Coordinates of C-alpha atoms in Angstrom, one line a residue:
X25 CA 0.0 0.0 0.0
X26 CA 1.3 3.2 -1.2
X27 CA 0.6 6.9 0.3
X28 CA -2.3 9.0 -1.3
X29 CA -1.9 12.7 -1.3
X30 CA -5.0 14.9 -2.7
X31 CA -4.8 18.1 -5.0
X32 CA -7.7 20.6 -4.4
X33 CA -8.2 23.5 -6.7
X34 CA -10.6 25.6 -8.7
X35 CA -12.1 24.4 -11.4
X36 CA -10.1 26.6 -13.9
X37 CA -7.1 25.1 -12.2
X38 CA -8.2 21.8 -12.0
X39 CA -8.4 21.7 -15.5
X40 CA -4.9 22.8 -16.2
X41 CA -3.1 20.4 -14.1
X42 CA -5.2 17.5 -15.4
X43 CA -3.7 18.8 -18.7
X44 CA 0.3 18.6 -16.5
X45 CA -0.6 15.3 -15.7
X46 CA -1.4 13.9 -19.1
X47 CA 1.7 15.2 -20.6
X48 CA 3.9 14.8 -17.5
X49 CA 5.1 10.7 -18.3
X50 CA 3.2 7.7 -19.8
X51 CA -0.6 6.7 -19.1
X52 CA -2.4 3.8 -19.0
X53 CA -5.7 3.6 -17.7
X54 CA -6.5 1.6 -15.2
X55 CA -9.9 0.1 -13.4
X56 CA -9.3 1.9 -9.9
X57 CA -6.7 4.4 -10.6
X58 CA -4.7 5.3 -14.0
X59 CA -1.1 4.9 -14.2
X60 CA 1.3 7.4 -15.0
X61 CA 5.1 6.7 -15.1
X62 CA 7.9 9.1 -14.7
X63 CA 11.3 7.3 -15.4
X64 CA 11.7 5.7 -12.1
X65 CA 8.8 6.8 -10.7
X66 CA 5.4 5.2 -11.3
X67 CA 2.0 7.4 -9.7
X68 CA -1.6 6.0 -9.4
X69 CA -3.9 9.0 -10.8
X70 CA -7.7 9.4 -10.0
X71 CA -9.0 12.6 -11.5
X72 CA -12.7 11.6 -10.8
X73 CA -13.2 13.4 -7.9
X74 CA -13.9 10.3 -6.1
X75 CA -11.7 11.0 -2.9
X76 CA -14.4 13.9 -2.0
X77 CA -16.6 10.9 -0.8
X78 CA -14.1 10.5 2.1
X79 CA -13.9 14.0 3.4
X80 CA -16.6 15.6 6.3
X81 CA -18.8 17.5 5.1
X82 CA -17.4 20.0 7.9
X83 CA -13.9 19.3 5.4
X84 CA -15.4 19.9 2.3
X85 CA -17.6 23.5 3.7
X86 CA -13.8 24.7 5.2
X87 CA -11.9 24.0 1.8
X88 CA -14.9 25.6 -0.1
X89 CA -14.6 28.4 2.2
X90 CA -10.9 29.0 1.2
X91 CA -10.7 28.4 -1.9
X92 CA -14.1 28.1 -3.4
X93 CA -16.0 25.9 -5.3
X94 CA -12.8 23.0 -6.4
X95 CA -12.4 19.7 -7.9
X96 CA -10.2 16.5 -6.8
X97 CA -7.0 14.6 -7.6
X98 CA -6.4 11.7 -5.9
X99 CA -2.2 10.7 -6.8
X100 CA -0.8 7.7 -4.9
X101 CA 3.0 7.7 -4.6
X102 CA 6.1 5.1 -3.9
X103 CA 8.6 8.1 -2.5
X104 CA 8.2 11.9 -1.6
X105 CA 11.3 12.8 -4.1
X106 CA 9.5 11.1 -6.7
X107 CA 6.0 13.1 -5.6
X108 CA 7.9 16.2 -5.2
X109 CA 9.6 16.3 -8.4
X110 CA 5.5 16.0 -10.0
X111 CA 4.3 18.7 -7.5
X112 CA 7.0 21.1 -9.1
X113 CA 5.5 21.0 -12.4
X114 CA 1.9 20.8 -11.2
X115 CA 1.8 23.2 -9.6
X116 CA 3.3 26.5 -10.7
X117 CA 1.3 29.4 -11.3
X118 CA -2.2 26.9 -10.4
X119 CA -4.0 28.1 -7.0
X120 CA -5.7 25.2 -4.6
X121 CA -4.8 23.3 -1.5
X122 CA -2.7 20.3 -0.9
X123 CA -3.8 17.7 1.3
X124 CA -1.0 15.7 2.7
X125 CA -2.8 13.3 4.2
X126 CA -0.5 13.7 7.3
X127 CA -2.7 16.5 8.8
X128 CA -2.0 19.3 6.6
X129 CA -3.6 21.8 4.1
X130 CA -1.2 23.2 2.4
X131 CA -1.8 26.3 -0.7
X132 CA 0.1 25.0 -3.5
X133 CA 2.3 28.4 -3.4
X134 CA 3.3 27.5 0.0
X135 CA 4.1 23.7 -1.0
X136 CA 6.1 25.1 -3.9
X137 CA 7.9 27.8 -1.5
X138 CA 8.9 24.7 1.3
X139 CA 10.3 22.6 -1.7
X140 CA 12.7 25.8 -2.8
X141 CA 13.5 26.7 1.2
X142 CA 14.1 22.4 1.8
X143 CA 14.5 20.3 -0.8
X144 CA 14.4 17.3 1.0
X145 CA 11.2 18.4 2.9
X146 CA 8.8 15.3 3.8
X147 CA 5.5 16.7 5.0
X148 CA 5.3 12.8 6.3
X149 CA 8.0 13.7 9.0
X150 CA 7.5 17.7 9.5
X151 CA 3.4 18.3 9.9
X152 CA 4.3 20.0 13.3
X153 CA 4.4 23.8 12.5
X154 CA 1.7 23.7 9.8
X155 CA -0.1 26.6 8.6
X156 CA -3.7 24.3 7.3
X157 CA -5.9 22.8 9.2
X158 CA -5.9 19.2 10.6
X159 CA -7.8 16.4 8.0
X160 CA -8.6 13.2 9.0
X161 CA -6.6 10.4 6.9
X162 CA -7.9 9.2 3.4
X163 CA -7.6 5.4 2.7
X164 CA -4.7 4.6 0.7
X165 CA -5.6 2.7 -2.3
X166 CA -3.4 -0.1 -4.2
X167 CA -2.7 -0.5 -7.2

């Protein structure tokens, strides 16, 4: 079983990074999640907005309420260098919230900013000191 992180953003930039993804390594579909490969890195995709059923509503009314109306993107990862190297092309110049699934909700800019100030920042071993709200844990899915 592999850990799950969960992009949150505005429709508008939903769209684009769906776009990233498609063009960021090799997809295959798949029944549960698609498959995208990155050299040596291999990510499960879900860009169905399916995760959503696991959040609160209480979780869903405080992301709305920062960010506004948003869609989902469930990507399961082997290693946070692998996840982190995606992130930095996601990410750039889109708006929306990263859930870490460790207890944080990140802004993207802020994600982007801790990756330039630490490289080797793992928001697996560092969620004291965050500046989102606690989640509760998503399941993590296998592929």
């Amino acid at each position: 079983m592999r850990p799950t992180i969960v992009l949150l953003s505005p429709p508008e930039d939903h769209k684009r990074i769906v776009t990233r993804l498609r063009q960021a390594g090799i997809h295959d579909e798949g029944l549960i999640l698609d498959r995208l490969d990155r050299g040596e890195c291999g990510f499960g995709v879900d860009t169905s907005g399916d995760v959503l059923d696991e959040f609160s509503e209480g979780e869903v009314d405080g992301i709305r309420h920062r960010i506004g109306e948003f869609q989902a993107i469930l990507l399961e990862y082997s290693g946070v260098s692998c996840i982190r190297d995606l992130l930095g092309e996601l990410l750039q110049g889109v708006s929306g919230l990263l859930d870490t699934n460790f207890g944080e909700l990140i802004e993207y800019e802020e994600v982007l900013e801790r990756f330039r100030r630490d490289p080797l920042w793992d928001w697996r071993s560092a969620a004291a000191g965050c500046s989102g709200r606690p989640v509760g844990t998503r399941p993590v899915i296998s592929t």
